[in-house]
Amino acid sequence: MSLRPKRARLMAGISGLVLVFLLPLPVAISDGRQVDAGPAAKEGAANKGVVSKASVTVKKSKVVEVRLPFSTALIAEAEIADVVPISDRSIYIVGKKVGATRLTIVGEDQRVLQIVEVDVTPDLEDLRAKLKENVPEADIRVSAVAGGIMLSGTARDAPEIERAINIARRYSPDAITNAIGVASPQQV
């Protein structure tokens, strides 16, 4: 879903226009879908569409460096991640929602310079800490799988497992895989 820079500036609305005037670069933000980094200098041959990967935690960010100056950055799923150019060679990616999307970076000559597969993951470190705090007797492992969370390991009983799942839902409401088993009681 590509918008031309002039239409993008119009659709950005008043808040986007205010942001444009506050930033030092000529930047237009259109609903998270396309941003204009301003004029890119003509420099050598394009990267010929290099594909790379970036992992970003929800509500956190990452800077992606581009080898050549770019003029446009397009994000496929604006509800999953947003992009803001820092300069004509670097882009700030913000994780908004768990999932995967694609960032396409285009040069002034309209050639694709780079494609970035963006994987937005839940904050697993924070989830691990919350599980240790709230279900301390359980031995629960947490990992990211296919845009969601997998819980594995053992718990003392079913209510402990339910408590762990409820905590995990706060990090990924729709995609939790429960592989936690109940530890068998020891007989004496």
GROMACS .gro file of C-alpha atoms in nm:
model
  188
    1MET     CA    1   0.000   0.000   0.000
    2SER     CA    2   0.209   0.286  -0.125
    3LEU     CA    3   0.114   0.653  -0.114
    4ARG     CA    4   0.295   0.925  -0.300
    5PRO     CA    5   0.484   1.170  -0.074
    6LYS     CA    6   0.250   1.466  -0.151
    7ARG     CA    7  -0.064   1.262  -0.075
    8ALA     CA    8   0.108   1.116   0.230
    9ARG     CA    9   0.174   1.463   0.369
   10LEU     CA   10  -0.190   1.558   0.320
   11MET     CA   11  -0.311   1.241   0.492
   12ALA     CA   12  -0.073   1.280   0.784
   13GLY     CA   13  -0.314   1.530   0.938
   14ILE     CA   14  -0.237   1.812   1.173
   15SER     CA   15  -0.036   1.598   1.417
   16GLY     CA   16   0.181   1.468   1.138
   17LEU     CA   17   0.235   1.819   1.004
   18VAL     CA   18   0.336   1.944   1.348
   19LEU     CA   19   0.584   1.656   1.373
   20VAL     CA   20   0.723   1.741   1.028
   21PHE     CA   21   0.801   2.095   1.141
   22LEU     CA   22   0.964   1.977   1.463
   23LEU     CA   23   1.203   1.733   1.297
   24PRO     CA   24   1.527   1.852   1.137
   25LEU     CA   25   1.478   1.635   0.825
   26PRO     CA   26   1.209   1.672   0.560
   27VAL     CA   27   0.993   1.386   0.688
   28ALA     CA   28   0.632   1.296   0.616
   29ILE     CA   29   0.457   1.035   0.824
   30SER     CA   30   0.149   0.876   0.680
   31ASP     CA   31  -0.033   0.658   0.924
   32GLY     CA   32   0.282   0.448   0.971
   33ARG     CA   33   0.274   0.319   0.613
   34GLN     CA   34   0.516   0.542   0.424
   35VAL     CA   35   0.774   0.794   0.529
   36ASP     CA   36   0.978   1.027   0.314
   37ALA     CA   37   1.340   1.072   0.416
   38GLY     CA   38   1.391   1.369   0.188
   39PRO     CA   39   1.618   1.380  -0.112
   40ALA     CA   40   1.860   1.089  -0.138
   41ALA     CA   41   2.193   1.161  -0.294
   42LYS     CA   42   2.275   0.973  -0.614
   43GLU     CA   43   2.543   0.728  -0.515
   44GLY     CA   44   2.657   0.417  -0.698
   45ALA     CA   45   2.439   0.116  -0.774
   46ALA     CA   46   2.151   0.007  -0.552
   47ASN     CA   47   2.172  -0.286  -0.312
   48LYS     CA   48   1.950  -0.485  -0.549
   49GLY     CA   49   1.687  -0.558  -0.284
   50VAL     CA   50   1.894  -0.709  -0.004
   51VAL     CA   51   1.669  -0.895   0.246
   52SER     CA   52   1.756  -0.881   0.615
   53LYS     CA   53   1.581  -0.958   0.943
   54ALA     CA   54   1.512  -0.745   1.247
   55SER     CA   55   1.353  -0.847   1.575
   56VAL     CA   56   1.187  -0.579   1.786
   57THR     CA   57   1.012  -0.618   2.121
   58VAL     CA   58   0.662  -0.472   2.159
   59LYS     CA   59   0.676  -0.109   2.279
   60LYS     CA   60   1.050  -0.094   2.213
   61SER     CA   61   1.254   0.015   1.915
   62LYS     CA   62   1.550  -0.065   1.695
   63VAL     CA   63   1.754   0.137   1.448
   64VAL     CA   64   1.815  -0.015   1.104
   65GLU     CA   65   2.106   0.120   0.902
   66VAL     CA   66   2.084   0.141   0.522
   67ARG     CA   67   2.402   0.128   0.311
   68LEU     CA   68   2.280   0.384   0.054
   69PRO     CA   69   2.066   0.695   0.103
   70PHE     CA   70   1.694   0.617   0.073
   71SER     CA   71   1.394   0.832  -0.009
   72THR     CA   72   1.098   0.619   0.102
   73ALA     CA   73   1.030   0.352   0.365
   74LEU     CA   74   0.713   0.143   0.341
   75ILE     CA   75   0.580  -0.077   0.621
   76ALA     CA   76   0.336  -0.349   0.515
   77GLU     CA   77   0.141  -0.383   0.841
   78ALA     CA   78   0.120  -0.046   1.016
   79GLU     CA   79  -0.062  -0.192   1.316
   80ILE     CA   80   0.236  -0.422   1.390
   81ALA     CA   81   0.526  -0.175   1.354
   82ASP     CA   82   0.588   0.189   1.273
   83VAL     CA   83   0.890   0.349   1.109
   84VAL     CA   84   1.045   0.693   1.145
   85PRO     CA   85   1.351   0.800   0.947
   86ILE     CA   86   1.638   0.932   1.154
   87SER     CA   87   1.846   1.029   0.850
   88ASP     CA   88   1.858   0.925   0.486
   89ARG     CA   89   2.061   0.617   0.594
   90SER     CA   90   1.891   0.504   0.915
   91ILE     CA   91   1.536   0.415   1.017
   92TYR     CA   92   1.383   0.383   1.363
   93ILE     CA   93   1.145   0.082   1.389
   94VAL     CA   94   0.894   0.076   1.677
   95GLY     CA   95   0.717  -0.249   1.771
   96LYS     CA   96   0.345  -0.189   1.822
   97LYS     CA   97   0.185  -0.534   1.831
   98VAL     CA   98   0.309  -0.895   1.826
   99GLY     CA   99   0.339  -1.021   1.468
  100ALA     CA  100   0.547  -1.004   1.154
  101THR     CA  101   0.562  -0.745   0.879
  102ARG     CA  102   0.794  -0.626   0.605
  103LEU     CA  103   0.978  -0.295   0.571
  104THR     CA  104   1.068  -0.199   0.213
  105ILE     CA  105   1.330   0.071   0.168
  106VAL     CA  106   1.331   0.250  -0.168
  107GLY     CA  107   1.592   0.481  -0.322
  108GLU     CA  108   1.526   0.808  -0.502
  109ASP     CA  109   1.537   0.623  -0.836
  110GLN     CA  110   1.244   0.405  -0.709
  111ARG     CA  111   1.464   0.093  -0.685
  112VAL     CA  112   1.429  -0.129  -0.381
  113LEU     CA  113   1.744  -0.085  -0.173
  114GLN     CA  114   1.659  -0.323   0.109
  115ILE     CA  115   1.378  -0.536   0.247
  116VAL     CA  116   1.365  -0.598   0.620
  117GLU     CA  117   1.157  -0.883   0.762
  118VAL     CA  118   1.042  -0.735   1.094
  119ASP     CA  119   0.940  -0.972   1.372
  120VAL     CA  120   0.771  -0.798   1.666
  121THR     CA  121   0.792  -1.018   1.974
  122PRO     CA  122   0.644  -0.998   2.322
  123ASP     CA  123   0.870  -0.885   2.605
  124LEU     CA  124   0.981  -1.234   2.712
  125GLU     CA  125   1.229  -1.117   2.976
  126ASP     CA  126   0.957  -0.923   3.157
  127LEU     CA  127   0.718  -1.220   3.126
  128ARG     CA  128   0.979  -1.455   3.276
  129ALA     CA  129   1.024  -1.218   3.570
  130LYS     CA  130   0.646  -1.195   3.626
  131LEU     CA  131   0.609  -1.573   3.617
  132LYS     CA  132   0.894  -1.618   3.872
  133GLU     CA  133   0.729  -1.357   4.094
  134ASN     CA  134   0.372  -1.493   4.070
  135VAL     CA  135   0.427  -1.868   4.022
  136PRO     CA  136   0.756  -1.920   4.210
  137GLU     CA  137   0.723  -2.296   4.268
  138ALA     CA  138   0.676  -2.372   3.896
  139ASP     CA  139   0.960  -2.445   3.654
  140ILE     CA  140   0.822  -2.264   3.347
  141ARG     CA  141   1.023  -2.188   3.034
  142VAL     CA  142   0.913  -1.911   2.798
  143SER     CA  143   0.993  -1.884   2.427
  144ALA     CA  144   0.863  -1.696   2.123
  145VAL     CA  145   0.702  -1.906   1.851
  146ALA     CA  146   0.525  -1.792   1.531
  147GLY     CA  147   0.414  -1.452   1.659
  148GLY     CA  148   0.317  -1.582   2.001
  149ILE     CA  149   0.439  -1.733   2.326
  150MET     CA  150   0.511  -2.094   2.421
  151LEU     CA  151   0.505  -2.194   2.786
  152SER     CA  152   0.670  -2.524   2.873
  153GLY     CA  153   0.807  -2.699   3.181
  154THR     CA  154   0.627  -2.813   3.493
  155ALA     CA  155   0.393  -2.676   3.758
  156ARG     CA  156   0.262  -2.827   4.083
  157ASP     CA  157  -0.105  -2.830   3.978
  158ALA     CA  158  -0.363  -2.709   3.726
  159PRO     CA  159  -0.438  -2.376   3.906
  160GLU     CA  160  -0.068  -2.286   3.883
  161ILE     CA  161  -0.074  -2.355   3.509
  162GLU     CA  162  -0.389  -2.143   3.470
  163ARG     CA  163  -0.223  -1.857   3.661
  164ALA     CA  164   0.082  -1.874   3.430
  165ILE     CA  165  -0.139  -1.872   3.118
  166ASN     CA  166  -0.337  -1.573   3.247
  167ILE     CA  167  -0.013  -1.380   3.304
  168ALA     CA  168   0.114  -1.472   2.955
  169ARG     CA  169  -0.213  -1.348   2.798
  170ARG     CA  170  -0.119  -0.995   2.903
  171TYR     CA  171   0.182  -1.022   2.670
  172SER     CA  172   0.020  -1.203   2.376
  173PRO     CA  173  -0.360  -1.226   2.413
  174ASP     CA  174  -0.429  -1.442   2.107
  175ALA     CA  175  -0.125  -1.666   2.068
  176ILE     CA  176  -0.024  -1.875   2.367
  177THR     CA  177   0.082  -2.238   2.338
  178ASN     CA  178   0.058  -2.425   2.666
  179ALA     CA  179   0.304  -2.715   2.697
  180ILE     CA  180   0.328  -2.702   3.078
  181GLY     CA  181   0.288  -3.036   3.250
  182VAL     CA  182   0.181  -3.110   3.604
  183ALA     CA  183   0.467  -3.247   3.811
  184SER     CA  184   0.384  -3.591   3.942
  185PRO     CA  185   0.367  -3.609   4.321
  186GLN     CA  186   0.638  -3.811   4.489
  187GLN     CA  187   0.520  -4.107   4.687
  188VAL     CA  188   0.705  -4.214   4.999
   0.00000   0.00000   0.00000
